[in-house]
Amino acid sequence: MLSILPPQIPKSGSGQIPSTVLKDTMLTAFILIIATAISFWFFHTVPENPANIALVYITALVLTARFTSGYVYGIAASLVSVTGINYLFTYPYFQVNFTLTGYPVTFVFTLIISLMVSTMTTRIKEQADALVEREKLLMDAEKEKMRANLLRSISHDLRTPLTGIIGNSSTYIDNFDSLDEQEKLGLVGHIREDSNWLLNMVENLLSVTRIDQHSMKIATSMEPVEEVISEAVLRFHKRYPDAPVQVRVPEDFLMIPMDAMLIEQVIINLLENATIHSGSSLPVELTVTCTDKQVAFCVRDYGKGISLKKLDTLFDGSYYEPEHSSDGHKGMGIGLSICKTIITAHNGTITAANHEKGCQFTFTLPMQGIRNADS
């Protein structure tokens, strides 16, 4: 059985009515006054169809239940509406008369229908609010999970290259007189490599700050796909001048909503992973395909692929240790986790899969309808 309780009124030392109660009361009164005015207009304009008056008041009940808190305002509006119809629009006018033949039954059923409509509207509103709250909690949980994974990856990915830099620089300083030129260049080369890796990770982390951490939205603008890819490949070749990349884009001029800097960072991360972890000297392929609803970017290498047990956790920020490799600091975890964060903020998807001669990463961006932080 439905239990109908009035809204809880917080106690106040000054005896003042809480603002929420006052606001809901005034809103209820305003809606009923408007409904009465419209009903008077119907009553004098279309007197042969008085059923319109009941519909006006039922609409007022729905609005009252929708925009007020709790059941009490809808119930009060139901009682006022039924009484008002009797007093204002039932002969004898401006008198409450329940003795008319059949009117008590009409009154009871009208009141029941009004209460049911009010109660159902309130329940629907509460369920909608509960769904919104649930989605918010799920989003918060996902963000907390992502944050924890990123912190776990950062703790490893930052510590390892820093340890390498400290170790190589200490070896260089402590054994400066006993090292030949080739050994010195080797140590400095390792320091430069680790420093570049740290710089890349810092750029990845800074790119995430462009995403609104509360709503996971981004500011976008229409950008030409070919120019974004060209800039990304150019930046990639500054770090890896000898790494071959083959680019294939559609002949049609493509403009899609995106944050160009973030998408360039995703492309650079994927090209870098393919170059470092594939174990192959063959060119990496970057292919763009287009459908009516989305644009797909595919980065394919022709190397050793990814073990099946790691495919499911590539994008969750877990540390990825390349098998049979000594460059342990070059894990893919943080980079791929940030790639997923960026693509998800663009309303896109990102996946990884093996093919016959290596592996490929594919991400998609919608042609339109993207969330925008400024909207």
mmCIF file of C-alpha atoms in Angstrom:
data_model
loop_
_atom_site.group_PDB
_atom_site.id
_atom_site.type_symbol
_atom_site.label_atom_id
_atom_site.label_comp_id
_atom_site.label_asym_id
_atom_site.label_seq_id
_atom_site.Cartn_x
_atom_site.Cartn_y
_atom_site.Cartn_z
ATOM 1 C CA MET A 1 0.000 0.000 0.000
ATOM 2 C CA LEU A 2 1.283 3.440 -0.885
ATOM 3 C CA SER A 3 2.209 5.466 2.158
ATOM 4 C CA ILE A 4 1.664 9.163 1.601
ATOM 5 C CA LEU A 5 3.703 11.345 3.887
ATOM 6 C CA PRO A 6 4.107 15.116 3.916
ATOM 7 C CA PRO A 7 7.554 16.496 3.164
ATOM 8 C CA GLN A 8 9.883 16.760 6.144
ATOM 9 C CA ILE A 9 10.222 20.376 7.233
ATOM 10 C CA PRO A 10 13.600 21.102 8.800
ATOM 11 C CA LYS A 11 13.417 22.760 12.188
ATOM 12 C CA SER A 12 14.517 26.351 12.297
ATOM 13 C CA GLY A 13 15.344 28.324 15.394
ATOM 14 C CA SER A 14 13.738 31.452 13.956
ATOM 15 C CA GLY A 15 10.497 29.678 13.072
ATOM 16 C CA GLN A 16 10.823 30.573 9.394
ATOM 17 C CA ILE A 17 9.431 28.299 6.702
ATOM 18 C CA PRO A 18 12.222 26.614 4.692
ATOM 19 C CA SER A 19 12.730 28.138 1.263
ATOM 20 C CA THR A 20 12.023 24.831 -0.544
ATOM 21 C CA VAL A 21 8.595 24.471 1.069
ATOM 22 C CA LEU A 22 7.730 28.095 0.365
ATOM 23 C CA LYS A 23 8.876 27.790 -3.246
ATOM 24 C CA ASP A 24 6.874 24.585 -3.859
ATOM 25 C CA THR A 25 3.789 26.075 -2.217
ATOM 26 C CA MET A 26 3.956 29.214 -4.342
ATOM 27 C CA LEU A 27 4.585 27.175 -7.488
ATOM 28 C CA THR A 28 1.571 24.968 -6.766
ATOM 29 C CA ALA A 29 -0.613 28.003 -6.190
ATOM 30 C CA PHE A 30 0.642 29.657 -9.371
ATOM 31 C CA ILE A 31 -0.048 26.563 -11.507
ATOM 32 C CA LEU A 32 -3.576 26.243 -10.094
ATOM 33 C CA ILE A 33 -4.300 29.946 -10.701
ATOM 34 C CA ILE A 34 -3.169 29.621 -14.333
ATOM 35 C CA ALA A 35 -5.261 26.454 -14.733
ATOM 36 C CA THR A 36 -8.317 28.245 -13.298
ATOM 37 C CA ALA A 37 -7.837 31.196 -15.658
ATOM 38 C CA ILE A 38 -7.592 28.869 -18.669
ATOM 39 C CA SER A 39 -10.653 26.955 -17.448
ATOM 40 C CA PHE A 40 -12.685 30.183 -17.221
ATOM 41 C CA TRP A 41 -11.692 30.945 -20.794
ATOM 42 C CA PHE A 42 -12.797 27.476 -21.943
ATOM 43 C CA PHE A 43 -16.016 27.722 -19.896
ATOM 44 C CA HIS A 44 -17.090 30.942 -21.614
ATOM 45 C CA THR A 45 -15.672 30.173 -25.065
ATOM 46 C CA VAL A 46 -16.682 26.516 -25.476
ATOM 47 C CA PRO A 47 -19.511 26.008 -22.955
ATOM 48 C CA GLU A 48 -20.824 22.921 -24.765
ATOM 49 C CA ASN A 49 -17.636 20.951 -23.987
ATOM 50 C CA PRO A 50 -16.955 21.238 -20.222
ATOM 51 C CA ALA A 51 -14.685 18.165 -20.307
ATOM 52 C CA ASN A 52 -11.848 20.492 -21.352
ATOM 53 C CA ILE A 53 -11.882 21.991 -17.859
ATOM 54 C CA ALA A 54 -11.078 18.638 -16.241
ATOM 55 C CA LEU A 55 -8.217 18.113 -18.719
ATOM 56 C CA VAL A 56 -6.778 21.519 -17.864
ATOM 57 C CA TYR A 57 -6.737 20.710 -14.162
ATOM 58 C CA ILE A 58 -5.244 17.251 -14.761
ATOM 59 C CA THR A 59 -2.471 18.920 -16.743
ATOM 60 C CA ALA A 60 -1.946 21.271 -13.820
ATOM 61 C CA LEU A 61 -1.660 18.260 -11.499
ATOM 62 C CA VAL A 62 0.991 16.669 -13.703
ATOM 63 C CA LEU A 63 2.992 19.903 -13.758
ATOM 64 C CA THR A 64 2.655 20.302 -9.995
ATOM 65 C CA ALA A 65 3.860 16.752 -9.338
ATOM 66 C CA ARG A 66 6.712 17.211 -11.815
ATOM 67 C CA PHE A 67 8.143 20.441 -10.462
ATOM 68 C CA THR A 68 7.580 20.044 -6.721
ATOM 69 C CA SER A 69 9.095 17.737 -4.110
ATOM 70 C CA GLY A 70 7.153 14.891 -2.525
ATOM 71 C CA TYR A 71 3.536 13.812 -2.823
ATOM 72 C CA VAL A 72 1.806 16.394 -0.639
ATOM 73 C CA TYR A 73 1.652 19.179 -3.238
ATOM 74 C CA GLY A 74 0.137 16.946 -5.899
ATOM 75 C CA ILE A 75 -2.441 15.620 -3.459
ATOM 76 C CA ALA A 76 -3.304 19.120 -2.265
ATOM 77 C CA ALA A 77 -3.634 20.267 -5.878
ATOM 78 C CA SER A 78 -5.944 17.292 -6.557
ATOM 79 C CA LEU A 79 -8.271 18.253 -3.697
ATOM 80 C CA VAL A 80 -8.256 21.925 -4.695
ATOM 81 C CA SER A 81 -8.908 21.043 -8.360
ATOM 82 C CA VAL A 82 -11.893 18.792 -7.686
ATOM 83 C CA THR A 83 -13.373 21.275 -5.227
ATOM 84 C CA GLY A 84 -12.710 24.166 -7.605
ATOM 85 C CA ILE A 85 -14.471 22.422 -10.499
ATOM 86 C CA ASN A 86 -17.500 21.934 -8.267
ATOM 87 C CA TYR A 87 -17.450 25.473 -6.914
ATOM 88 C CA LEU A 88 -16.669 27.412 -10.096
ATOM 89 C CA PHE A 89 -17.911 25.344 -13.030
ATOM 90 C CA THR A 90 -20.839 23.251 -11.707
ATOM 91 C CA TYR A 91 -24.364 24.622 -11.262
ATOM 92 C CA PRO A 92 -25.242 26.280 -8.908
ATOM 93 C CA TYR A 93 -22.111 28.332 -9.496
ATOM 94 C CA PHE A 94 -19.928 29.647 -6.671
ATOM 95 C CA GLN A 95 -21.364 27.114 -4.258
ATOM 96 C CA VAL A 96 -19.998 23.778 -3.121
ATOM 97 C CA ASN A 97 -22.831 21.345 -3.829
ATOM 98 C CA PHE A 98 -22.270 17.603 -3.654
ATOM 99 C CA THR A 99 -25.982 16.744 -3.546
ATOM 100 C CA LEU A 100 -26.500 16.806 -7.306
ATOM 101 C CA THR A 101 -27.615 13.518 -8.790
ATOM 102 C CA GLY A 102 -24.566 11.386 -9.608
ATOM 103 C CA TYR A 103 -22.083 14.067 -8.633
ATOM 104 C CA PRO A 104 -20.726 12.294 -5.511
ATOM 105 C CA VAL A 105 -19.672 9.400 -7.744
ATOM 106 C CA THR A 106 -18.180 11.814 -10.271
ATOM 107 C CA PHE A 107 -16.375 13.604 -7.472
ATOM 108 C CA VAL A 108 -14.906 10.405 -6.019
ATOM 109 C CA PHE A 109 -13.717 9.058 -9.374
ATOM 110 C CA THR A 110 -12.312 12.424 -10.427
ATOM 111 C CA LEU A 111 -10.434 12.647 -7.135
ATOM 112 C CA ILE A 112 -9.099 9.090 -7.508
ATOM 113 C CA ILE A 113 -7.917 9.771 -11.063
ATOM 114 C CA SER A 114 -6.294 13.028 -9.964
ATOM 115 C CA LEU A 115 -4.475 11.327 -7.103
ATOM 116 C CA MET A 116 -3.306 8.483 -9.336
ATOM 117 C CA VAL A 117 -2.000 10.893 -11.977
ATOM 118 C CA SER A 118 -0.223 12.964 -9.343
ATOM 119 C CA THR A 119 1.285 9.898 -7.646
ATOM 120 C CA MET A 120 2.408 8.287 -10.906
ATOM 121 C CA THR A 121 4.027 11.529 -12.084
ATOM 122 C CA THR A 122 5.878 11.884 -8.791
ATOM 123 C CA ARG A 123 7.085 8.289 -8.967
ATOM 124 C CA ILE A 124 8.285 8.719 -12.533
ATOM 125 C CA LYS A 125 10.166 11.851 -11.511
ATOM 126 C CA GLU A 126 11.759 10.047 -8.558
ATOM 127 C CA GLN A 127 12.785 7.116 -10.780
ATOM 128 C CA ALA A 128 14.306 9.516 -13.317
ATOM 129 C CA ASP A 129 16.214 11.276 -10.540
ATOM 130 C CA ALA A 130 17.408 7.894 -9.245
ATOM 131 C CA LEU A 131 18.652 6.931 -12.711
ATOM 132 C CA VAL A 132 20.543 10.211 -13.043
ATOM 133 C CA GLU A 133 22.096 9.684 -9.634
ATOM 134 C CA ARG A 134 23.050 6.123 -10.544
ATOM 135 C CA GLU A 135 24.708 7.258 -13.763
ATOM 136 C CA LYS A 136 26.588 9.892 -11.813
ATOM 137 C CA LEU A 137 27.813 7.288 -9.314
ATOM 138 C CA LEU A 138 28.884 4.965 -12.128
ATOM 139 C CA MET A 139 30.784 7.802 -13.812
ATOM 140 C CA ASP A 140 32.455 8.712 -10.522
ATOM 141 C CA ALA A 141 33.426 5.073 -9.975
ATOM 142 C CA GLU A 142 34.853 4.847 -13.489
ATOM 143 C CA LYS A 143 36.845 8.030 -12.963
ATOM 144 C CA GLU A 144 38.176 6.742 -9.629
ATOM 145 C CA LYS A 145 39.195 3.468 -11.275
ATOM 146 C CA MET A 146 40.906 5.335 -14.099
ATOM 147 C CA ARG A 147 42.666 7.621 -11.625
ATOM 148 C CA ALA A 148 43.905 4.661 -9.581
ATOM 149 C CA ASN A 149 45.167 2.867 -12.687
ATOM 150 C CA LEU A 150 46.954 5.990 -13.884
ATOM 151 C CA LEU A 151 48.627 6.505 -10.520
ATOM 152 C CA ARG A 152 49.728 2.876 -10.455
ATOM 153 C CA SER A 153 51.208 3.153 -13.945
ATOM 154 C CA ILE A 154 52.848 6.500 -13.236
ATOM 155 C CA SER A 155 54.525 5.119 -10.123
ATOM 156 C CA HIS A 156 56.315 2.532 -12.280
ATOM 157 C CA ASP A 157 56.770 4.431 -15.520
ATOM 158 C CA LEU A 158 58.312 7.461 -13.818
ATOM 159 C CA ARG A 159 60.470 5.574 -11.322
ATOM 160 C CA THR A 160 62.176 3.283 -13.849
ATOM 161 C CA PRO A 161 63.544 5.903 -16.289
ATOM 162 C CA LEU A 162 64.501 8.170 -13.387
ATOM 163 C CA THR A 163 66.462 5.281 -11.876
ATOM 164 C CA GLY A 164 68.151 4.759 -15.243
ATOM 165 C CA ILE A 165 69.068 8.445 -15.523
ATOM 166 C CA ILE A 166 70.485 8.524 -11.992
ATOM 167 C CA GLY A 167 72.392 5.264 -12.510
ATOM 168 C CA ASN A 168 73.894 6.233 -15.867
ATOM 169 C CA SER A 169 74.824 9.732 -14.738
ATOM 170 C CA SER A 170 76.454 8.346 -11.568
ATOM 171 C CA THR A 171 78.434 5.828 -13.622
ATOM 172 C CA TYR A 172 79.536 8.616 -15.964
ATOM 173 C CA ILE A 173 80.683 10.866 -13.101
ATOM 174 C CA ASP A 174 82.274 8.179 -10.899
ATOM 175 C CA ASN A 175 84.160 6.495 -13.745
ATOM 176 C CA PHE A 176 84.834 9.495 -15.958
ATOM 177 C CA ASP A 177 88.621 8.892 -16.198
ATOM 178 C CA SER A 178 88.353 5.151 -16.855
ATOM 179 C CA LEU A 179 85.657 5.279 -19.529
ATOM 180 C CA ASP A 180 86.539 5.591 -23.203
ATOM 181 C CA GLU A 181 84.674 7.936 -25.532
ATOM 182 C CA GLN A 182 82.398 5.207 -26.882
ATOM 183 C CA GLU A 183 81.277 4.184 -23.384
ATOM 184 C CA LYS A 184 80.678 7.819 -22.431
ATOM 185 C CA LEU A 185 78.551 8.360 -25.543
ATOM 186 C CA GLY A 186 76.617 5.196 -24.717
ATOM 187 C CA LEU A 187 75.811 6.412 -21.203
ATOM 188 C CA VAL A 188 74.799 9.864 -22.445
ATOM 189 C CA GLY A 189 72.668 8.233 -25.139
ATOM 190 C CA HIS A 190 70.809 6.196 -22.500
ATOM 191 C CA ILE A 191 70.267 9.346 -20.425
ATOM 192 C CA ARG A 192 68.860 11.159 -23.465
ATOM 193 C CA GLU A 193 66.591 8.224 -24.308
ATOM 194 C CA ASP A 194 65.214 8.065 -20.752
ATOM 195 C CA SER A 195 64.767 11.849 -20.688
ATOM 196 C CA ASN A 196 62.817 11.804 -23.942
ATOM 197 C CA TRP A 197 60.630 9.039 -22.551
ATOM 198 C CA LEU A 198 59.913 11.125 -19.442
ATOM 199 C CA LEU A 199 59.097 14.122 -21.634
ATOM 200 C CA ASN A 200 56.622 12.015 -23.603
ATOM 201 C CA MET A 201 54.912 10.870 -20.408
ATOM 202 C CA VAL A 202 54.678 14.450 -19.129
ATOM 203 C CA GLU A 203 53.066 15.490 -22.431
ATOM 204 C CA ASN A 204 50.586 12.625 -22.032
ATOM 205 C CA LEU A 205 49.704 13.688 -18.507
ATOM 206 C CA LEU A 206 49.355 17.336 -19.517
ATOM 207 C CA SER A 207 47.026 16.351 -22.342
ATOM 208 C CA VAL A 208 44.598 14.848 -19.818
ATOM 209 C CA THR A 209 44.292 18.225 -18.088
ATOM 210 C CA ARG A 210 42.495 19.503 -21.213
ATOM 211 C CA ILE A 211 39.592 17.193 -20.324
ATOM 212 C CA ASP A 212 37.010 18.398 -17.813
ATOM 213 C CA GLN A 213 37.526 15.941 -14.951
ATOM 214 C CA HIS A 214 34.001 16.481 -13.578
ATOM 215 C CA SER A 215 32.010 15.923 -16.752
ATOM 216 C CA MET A 216 34.635 14.173 -18.921
ATOM 217 C CA LYS A 217 33.865 16.676 -21.676
ATOM 218 C CA ILE A 218 36.157 18.546 -24.027
ATOM 219 C CA ALA A 219 36.037 21.682 -26.125
ATOM 220 C CA THR A 220 36.001 20.733 -29.799
ATOM 221 C CA SER A 221 36.081 22.418 -33.168
ATOM 222 C CA MET A 222 35.825 21.220 -36.747
ATOM 223 C CA GLU A 223 39.302 20.097 -37.800
ATOM 224 C CA PRO A 224 40.640 18.683 -41.105
ATOM 225 C CA VAL A 225 41.657 15.059 -40.575
ATOM 226 C CA GLU A 226 44.547 15.206 -43.038
ATOM 227 C CA GLU A 227 46.170 18.174 -41.292
ATOM 228 C CA VAL A 228 45.852 16.569 -37.860
ATOM 229 C CA ILE A 229 47.492 13.367 -39.113
ATOM 230 C CA SER A 230 50.234 15.321 -40.868
ATOM 231 C CA GLU A 231 51.068 17.269 -37.712
ATOM 232 C CA ALA A 232 51.055 14.094 -35.588
ATOM 233 C CA VAL A 233 53.400 12.245 -37.976
ATOM 234 C CA LEU A 234 55.686 15.290 -38.116
ATOM 235 C CA ARG A 235 55.920 15.429 -34.315
ATOM 236 C CA PHE A 236 56.499 11.668 -34.195
ATOM 237 C CA HIS A 237 59.385 11.884 -36.704
ATOM 238 C CA LYS A 238 61.074 14.533 -34.568
ATOM 239 C CA ARG A 239 61.486 11.848 -31.906
ATOM 240 C CA TYR A 240 62.011 8.891 -34.225
ATOM 241 C CA PRO A 241 63.448 10.279 -37.480
ATOM 242 C CA ASP A 242 64.323 6.829 -38.828
ATOM 243 C CA ALA A 243 60.967 5.162 -38.103
ATOM 244 C CA PRO A 244 59.072 4.558 -41.385
ATOM 245 C CA VAL A 245 55.346 5.362 -41.438
ATOM 246 C CA GLN A 246 52.973 4.824 -44.355
ATOM 247 C CA VAL A 247 49.853 7.022 -44.292
ATOM 248 C CA ARG A 248 46.654 6.368 -46.236
ATOM 249 C CA VAL A 249 43.759 8.816 -46.051
ATOM 250 C CA PRO A 250 40.589 9.143 -48.162
ATOM 251 C CA GLU A 251 40.698 11.469 -51.146
ATOM 252 C CA ASP A 252 37.641 13.314 -49.838
ATOM 253 C CA PHE A 253 38.282 16.321 -47.589
ATOM 254 C CA LEU A 254 37.226 15.284 -44.059
ATOM 255 C CA MET A 255 36.271 17.709 -41.286
ATOM 256 C CA ILE A 256 35.173 16.269 -37.957
ATOM 257 C CA PRO A 257 34.708 17.728 -34.436
ATOM 258 C CA MET A 258 37.730 17.087 -32.222
ATOM 259 C CA ASP A 259 40.393 18.563 -30.005
ATOM 260 C CA ALA A 260 43.238 18.448 -32.533
ATOM 261 C CA MET A 261 46.034 18.478 -29.942
ATOM 262 C CA LEU A 262 44.558 15.533 -28.026
ATOM 263 C CA ILE A 263 43.987 13.430 -31.152
ATOM 264 C CA GLU A 264 47.551 14.160 -32.296
ATOM 265 C CA GLN A 265 48.746 12.871 -28.924
ATOM 266 C CA VAL A 266 46.741 9.665 -29.378
ATOM 267 C CA ILE A 267 48.204 9.084 -32.855
ATOM 268 C CA ILE A 268 51.744 9.736 -31.598
ATOM 269 C CA ASN A 269 51.269 7.297 -28.714
ATOM 270 C CA LEU A 270 50.020 4.551 -31.029
ATOM 271 C CA LEU A 271 52.792 5.115 -33.587
ATOM 272 C CA GLU A 272 55.374 5.098 -30.808
ATOM 273 C CA ASN A 273 54.054 1.865 -29.323
ATOM 274 C CA ALA A 274 54.037 0.216 -32.747
ATOM 275 C CA THR A 275 57.626 1.328 -33.397
ATOM 276 C CA ILE A 276 59.044 0.340 -30.021
ATOM 277 C CA HIS A 277 57.147 -2.828 -29.138
ATOM 278 C CA SER A 278 56.535 -4.529 -32.477
ATOM 279 C CA GLY A 279 60.125 -5.751 -32.823
ATOM 280 C CA SER A 280 59.935 -5.135 -36.565
ATOM 281 C CA SER A 281 61.721 -2.759 -38.939
ATOM 282 C CA LEU A 282 58.852 -2.800 -41.434
ATOM 283 C CA PRO A 283 56.889 0.452 -41.861
ATOM 284 C CA VAL A 284 53.987 1.175 -39.541
ATOM 285 C CA GLU A 285 50.732 1.819 -41.410
ATOM 286 C CA LEU A 286 48.344 4.619 -40.450
ATOM 287 C CA THR A 287 45.062 4.247 -42.328
ATOM 288 C CA VAL A 288 41.934 6.406 -42.182
ATOM 289 C CA THR A 289 38.531 5.174 -43.344
ATOM 290 C CA CYS A 290 35.204 6.968 -43.276
ATOM 291 C CA THR A 291 31.531 6.002 -43.022
ATOM 292 C CA ASP A 292 28.403 8.132 -42.754
ATOM 293 C CA LYS A 293 28.589 8.254 -38.955
ATOM 294 C CA GLN A 294 32.245 7.961 -37.977
ATOM 295 C CA VAL A 295 35.894 8.120 -39.020
ATOM 296 C CA ALA A 296 38.198 5.221 -38.121
ATOM 297 C CA PHE A 297 41.955 5.586 -37.559
ATOM 298 C CA CYS A 298 43.959 2.353 -37.709
ATOM 299 C CA VAL A 299 47.639 1.994 -36.714
ATOM 300 C CA ARG A 300 48.983 -1.382 -37.880
ATOM 301 C CA ASP A 301 52.425 -2.899 -37.396
ATOM 302 C CA TYR A 302 53.998 -6.075 -38.743
ATOM 303 C CA GLY A 303 55.738 -7.416 -35.688
ATOM 304 C CA LYS A 304 55.304 -9.989 -32.962
ATOM 305 C CA GLY A 305 51.818 -8.901 -31.877
ATOM 306 C CA ILE A 306 50.444 -8.767 -28.339
ATOM 307 C CA SER A 307 49.908 -11.786 -26.107
ATOM 308 C CA LEU A 308 46.236 -12.694 -25.738
ATOM 309 C CA LYS A 309 46.342 -12.438 -21.923
ATOM 310 C CA LYS A 310 47.288 -8.750 -22.185
ATOM 311 C CA LEU A 311 44.741 -7.663 -24.804
ATOM 312 C CA ASP A 312 41.933 -7.330 -22.254
ATOM 313 C CA THR A 313 43.913 -5.041 -19.930
ATOM 314 C CA LEU A 314 45.830 -2.847 -22.370
ATOM 315 C CA PHE A 315 43.699 0.240 -21.809
ATOM 316 C CA ASP A 316 43.102 0.062 -18.051
ATOM 317 C CA GLY A 317 46.438 1.610 -17.086
ATOM 318 C CA SER A 318 48.048 -1.678 -16.074
ATOM 319 C CA TYR A 319 51.761 -1.869 -16.575
ATOM 320 C CA TYR A 320 52.744 -3.691 -19.747
ATOM 321 C CA GLU A 321 56.089 -5.478 -19.744
ATOM 322 C CA PRO A 322 57.259 -6.410 -23.255
ATOM 323 C CA GLU A 323 58.307 -10.013 -23.374
ATOM 324 C CA HIS A 324 62.007 -10.724 -23.928
ATOM 325 C CA SER A 325 62.849 -7.007 -23.787
ATOM 326 C CA SER A 326 65.327 -5.062 -21.732
ATOM 327 C CA ASP A 327 63.619 -1.692 -22.130
ATOM 328 C CA GLY A 328 61.358 -2.270 -19.206
ATOM 329 C CA HIS A 329 60.698 1.425 -18.686
ATOM 330 C CA LYS A 330 58.912 1.616 -21.988
ATOM 331 C CA GLY A 331 55.621 0.188 -20.839
ATOM 332 C CA MET A 332 52.478 0.934 -22.812
ATOM 333 C CA GLY A 333 50.125 1.156 -19.824
ATOM 334 C CA ILE A 334 49.958 4.886 -19.110
ATOM 335 C CA GLY A 335 50.015 5.928 -22.777
ATOM 336 C CA LEU A 336 47.200 3.603 -23.812
ATOM 337 C CA SER A 337 45.143 4.457 -20.734
ATOM 338 C CA ILE A 338 45.358 8.141 -21.636
ATOM 339 C CA CYS A 339 44.492 7.297 -25.252
ATOM 340 C CA LYS A 340 41.306 5.635 -24.031
ATOM 341 C CA THR A 341 40.465 8.615 -21.813
ATOM 342 C CA ILE A 342 40.874 11.024 -24.735
ATOM 343 C CA ILE A 343 38.873 8.921 -27.201
ATOM 344 C CA THR A 344 36.093 8.284 -24.663
ATOM 345 C CA ALA A 345 35.835 12.048 -24.078
ATOM 346 C CA HIS A 346 35.340 12.384 -27.849
ATOM 347 C CA ASN A 347 32.434 9.882 -27.750
ATOM 348 C CA GLY A 348 34.601 7.436 -29.682
ATOM 349 C CA THR A 349 35.921 3.907 -29.177
ATOM 350 C CA ILE A 350 39.409 2.398 -29.175
ATOM 351 C CA THR A 351 40.309 -1.279 -29.578
ATOM 352 C CA ALA A 352 43.370 -3.491 -30.029
ATOM 353 C CA ALA A 353 43.620 -6.742 -31.957
ATOM 354 C CA ASN A 354 46.182 -9.062 -33.480
ATOM 355 C CA HIS A 355 46.273 -9.871 -37.170
ATOM 356 C CA GLU A 356 48.230 -12.512 -39.087
ATOM 357 C CA LYS A 357 51.470 -10.533 -39.157
ATOM 358 C CA GLY A 358 51.315 -8.277 -36.128
ATOM 359 C CA CYS A 359 48.781 -6.138 -34.265
ATOM 360 C CA GLN A 360 46.666 -3.069 -34.870
ATOM 361 C CA PHE A 361 45.033 -0.343 -32.809
ATOM 362 C CA THR A 362 41.835 1.260 -34.091
ATOM 363 C CA PHE A 363 40.000 4.259 -32.722
ATOM 364 C CA THR A 364 36.870 5.920 -34.063
ATOM 365 C CA LEU A 365 35.536 9.464 -33.851
ATOM 366 C CA PRO A 366 31.916 10.443 -34.582
ATOM 367 C CA MET A 367 31.216 12.667 -37.569
ATOM 368 C CA GLN A 368 28.952 14.843 -35.438
ATOM 369 C CA GLY A 369 27.030 14.991 -32.160
ATOM 370 C CA ILE A 370 30.110 15.098 -29.952
ATOM 371 C CA ARG A 371 29.851 16.390 -26.390
ATOM 372 C CA ASN A 372 31.296 19.826 -25.988
ATOM 373 C CA ALA A 373 32.480 21.430 -22.802
ATOM 374 C CA ASP A 374 31.204 24.802 -23.967
ATOM 375 C CA SER A 375 27.663 23.599 -24.689
#
